[in-house]
Amino acid sequence: VTLAGDTNGDGQLSTADATRLQAAILNKIDLDALSLLAADANGDGKNSTADITKMRAVILKKTELKW
């Protein structure tokens, strides 16, 4: 089981996960398939800055993940 947004696989959603996705979007790092799946925090089937925005909102407790 993978937690939505948990790109580093530590079992929780944190700023580290959003930072990893940002680095992947900028082609600075490669994420494995499971991390890419988890990175789709908004559930639209793509990895984008919208996922980072969703992750940050969840971290700040402004919304919940429904994934």
Short mmCIF file of N, CA and C in Angstrom, two decimals:
data_model
loop_
_atom_site.label_atom_id
_atom_site.label_comp_id
_atom_site.label_asym_id
_atom_site.label_seq_id
_atom_site.Cartn_x
_atom_site.Cartn_y
_atom_site.Cartn_z
N VAL A 1 0.85 -1.18 0.00
CA VAL A 1 0.00 0.00 0.00
C VAL A 1 0.89 1.23 0.00
N THR A 2 0.55 2.19 -0.83
CA THR A 2 1.30 3.42 -0.94
C THR A 2 0.42 4.58 -0.51
N LEU A 3 0.99 5.48 0.26
CA LEU A 3 0.30 6.68 0.70
C LEU A 3 0.39 7.73 -0.40
N ALA A 4 -0.74 8.31 -0.78
CA ALA A 4 -0.74 9.36 -1.80
C ALA A 4 0.20 10.48 -1.38
N GLY A 5 1.06 10.87 -2.28
CA GLY A 5 2.01 11.95 -2.03
C GLY A 5 3.33 11.52 -1.44
N ASP A 6 3.42 10.30 -0.94
CA ASP A 6 4.63 9.82 -0.25
C ASP A 6 5.68 9.37 -1.28
N THR A 7 6.40 10.31 -1.85
CA THR A 7 7.36 10.00 -2.90
C THR A 7 8.65 9.35 -2.40
N ASN A 8 8.93 9.48 -1.10
CA ASN A 8 10.16 8.89 -0.58
C ASN A 8 9.92 7.58 0.18
N GLY A 9 8.67 7.14 0.27
CA GLY A 9 8.36 5.84 0.85
C GLY A 9 8.53 5.71 2.34
N ASP A 10 8.49 6.83 3.07
CA ASP A 10 8.67 6.74 4.52
C ASP A 10 7.35 6.60 5.29
N GLY A 11 6.24 6.50 4.55
CA GLY A 11 4.96 6.28 5.20
C GLY A 11 4.22 7.52 5.64
N GLN A 12 4.76 8.69 5.30
CA GLN A 12 4.07 9.92 5.65
C GLN A 12 4.27 10.96 4.56
N LEU A 13 3.38 11.93 4.53
CA LEU A 13 3.47 13.02 3.56
C LEU A 13 4.15 14.20 4.24
N SER A 14 5.22 14.68 3.62
CA SER A 14 5.97 15.80 4.20
C SER A 14 6.50 16.69 3.08
N THR A 15 7.12 17.80 3.48
CA THR A 15 7.71 18.69 2.50
C THR A 15 8.80 17.99 1.69
N ALA A 16 9.42 16.99 2.26
CA ALA A 16 10.45 16.23 1.52
C ALA A 16 9.84 15.57 0.29
N ASP A 17 8.61 15.11 0.40
CA ASP A 17 7.94 14.47 -0.74
C ASP A 17 7.64 15.48 -1.84
N ALA A 18 7.16 16.65 -1.46
CA ALA A 18 6.87 17.70 -2.44
C ALA A 18 8.16 18.16 -3.11
N THR A 19 9.23 18.25 -2.35
CA THR A 19 10.53 18.66 -2.89
C THR A 19 11.05 17.62 -3.87
N ARG A 20 10.87 16.32 -3.57
CA ARG A 20 11.30 15.27 -4.50
C ARG A 20 10.51 15.33 -5.81
N LEU A 21 9.20 15.57 -5.72
CA LEU A 21 8.42 15.68 -6.94
C LEU A 21 8.84 16.89 -7.75
N GLN A 22 9.09 18.00 -7.08
CA GLN A 22 9.54 19.20 -7.78
C GLN A 22 10.84 18.92 -8.52
N ALA A 23 11.78 18.25 -7.86
CA ALA A 23 13.06 17.91 -8.50
C ALA A 23 12.85 16.99 -9.70
N ALA A 24 11.90 16.07 -9.59
CA ALA A 24 11.62 15.16 -10.71
C ALA A 24 11.00 15.92 -11.89
N ILE A 25 10.09 16.83 -11.60
CA ILE A 25 9.48 17.63 -12.66
C ILE A 25 10.53 18.46 -13.38
N LEU A 26 11.52 18.95 -12.64
CA LEU A 26 12.60 19.74 -13.22
C LEU A 26 13.72 18.88 -13.82
N ASN A 27 13.48 17.56 -13.88
CA ASN A 27 14.45 16.59 -14.43
C ASN A 27 15.78 16.59 -13.70
N LYS A 28 15.75 16.87 -12.40
CA LYS A 28 16.96 16.82 -11.59
C LYS A 28 17.17 15.45 -10.97
N ILE A 29 16.07 14.72 -10.76
CA ILE A 29 16.15 13.35 -10.25
C ILE A 29 15.13 12.50 -11.00
N ASP A 30 15.31 11.19 -10.94
CA ASP A 30 14.34 10.25 -11.48
C ASP A 30 13.65 9.55 -10.32
N LEU A 31 12.33 9.44 -10.42
CA LEU A 31 11.58 8.70 -9.42
C LEU A 31 11.22 7.33 -10.00
N ASP A 32 11.20 6.31 -9.14
CA ASP A 32 10.80 4.99 -9.61
C ASP A 32 9.29 4.97 -9.82
N ALA A 33 8.80 3.90 -10.41
CA ALA A 33 7.39 3.80 -10.79
C ALA A 33 6.45 3.96 -9.60
N LEU A 34 6.77 3.36 -8.46
CA LEU A 34 5.91 3.47 -7.28
C LEU A 34 5.87 4.91 -6.76
N SER A 35 7.02 5.57 -6.77
CA SER A 35 7.08 6.97 -6.33
C SER A 35 6.28 7.87 -7.26
N LEU A 36 6.36 7.61 -8.56
CA LEU A 36 5.58 8.40 -9.52
C LEU A 36 4.09 8.20 -9.32
N LEU A 37 3.69 6.98 -9.02
CA LEU A 37 2.29 6.70 -8.74
C LEU A 37 1.85 7.45 -7.48
N ALA A 38 2.65 7.37 -6.44
CA ALA A 38 2.33 8.06 -5.19
C ALA A 38 2.31 9.57 -5.37
N ALA A 39 3.15 10.09 -6.26
CA ALA A 39 3.26 11.53 -6.46
C ALA A 39 2.00 12.16 -7.04
N ASP A 40 1.13 11.36 -7.62
CA ASP A 40 -0.09 11.88 -8.22
C ASP A 40 -1.10 12.19 -7.11
N ALA A 41 -0.81 13.21 -6.32
CA ALA A 41 -1.60 13.53 -5.13
C ALA A 41 -3.01 14.00 -5.45
N ASN A 42 -3.22 14.57 -6.63
CA ASN A 42 -4.57 15.03 -6.96
C ASN A 42 -5.36 14.01 -7.77
N GLY A 43 -4.73 12.88 -8.10
CA GLY A 43 -5.43 11.77 -8.73
C GLY A 43 -5.84 11.98 -10.18
N ASP A 44 -5.15 12.87 -10.90
CA ASP A 44 -5.53 13.10 -12.30
C ASP A 44 -4.75 12.26 -13.30
N GLY A 45 -3.88 11.38 -12.79
CA GLY A 45 -3.13 10.49 -13.68
C GLY A 45 -1.85 11.08 -14.22
N LYS A 46 -1.49 12.30 -13.80
CA LYS A 46 -0.27 12.96 -14.26
C LYS A 46 0.52 13.45 -13.06
N ASN A 47 1.80 13.65 -13.23
CA ASN A 47 2.64 14.26 -12.21
C ASN A 47 2.92 15.69 -12.66
N SER A 48 2.48 16.65 -11.85
CA SER A 48 2.62 18.05 -12.23
C SER A 48 2.71 18.93 -10.99
N THR A 49 2.86 20.23 -11.24
CA THR A 49 2.91 21.17 -10.13
C THR A 49 1.59 21.19 -9.36
N ALA A 50 0.49 20.78 -9.99
CA ALA A 50 -0.78 20.68 -9.28
C ALA A 50 -0.69 19.67 -8.14
N ASP A 51 0.10 18.62 -8.31
CA ASP A 51 0.30 17.63 -7.25
C ASP A 51 1.10 18.25 -6.10
N ILE A 52 2.09 19.06 -6.42
CA ILE A 52 2.87 19.74 -5.38
C ILE A 52 1.96 20.66 -4.58
N THR A 53 1.11 21.40 -5.28
CA THR A 53 0.18 22.30 -4.62
C THR A 53 -0.75 21.52 -3.69
N LYS A 54 -1.24 20.38 -4.16
CA LYS A 54 -2.12 19.54 -3.33
C LYS A 54 -1.37 19.02 -2.11
N MET A 55 -0.13 18.55 -2.31
CA MET A 55 0.68 18.06 -1.19
C MET A 55 0.85 19.14 -0.13
N ARG A 56 1.20 20.33 -0.57
CA ARG A 56 1.42 21.43 0.37
C ARG A 56 0.14 21.77 1.13
N ALA A 57 -0.99 21.76 0.45
CA ALA A 57 -2.26 22.03 1.12
C ALA A 57 -2.57 20.97 2.17
N VAL A 58 -2.28 19.72 1.87
CA VAL A 58 -2.49 18.64 2.83
C VAL A 58 -1.54 18.80 4.02
N ILE A 59 -0.28 19.09 3.74
CA ILE A 59 0.69 19.28 4.81
C ILE A 59 0.27 20.41 5.74
N LEU A 60 -0.28 21.49 5.17
CA LEU A 60 -0.74 22.62 5.96
C LEU A 60 -2.13 22.41 6.53
N LYS A 61 -2.68 21.20 6.30
CA LYS A 61 -4.00 20.80 6.79
C LYS A 61 -5.12 21.69 6.26
N LYS A 62 -4.97 22.16 5.02
CA LYS A 62 -6.01 22.96 4.38
C LYS A 62 -6.96 22.07 3.57
N THR A 63 -6.56 20.84 3.33
CA THR A 63 -7.40 19.89 2.60
C THR A 63 -6.96 18.48 2.96
N GLU A 64 -7.69 17.49 2.49
CA GLU A 64 -7.34 16.08 2.71
C GLU A 64 -7.11 15.41 1.38
N LEU A 65 -6.36 14.33 1.41
CA LEU A 65 -6.18 13.52 0.21
C LEU A 65 -7.33 12.56 0.09
N LYS A 66 -7.90 12.47 -1.09
CA LYS A 66 -9.01 11.53 -1.33
C LYS A 66 -8.57 10.62 -2.44
N TRP A 67 -7.61 9.77 -2.17
CA TRP A 67 -6.99 8.95 -3.19
C TRP A 67 -7.02 7.52 -2.81
#
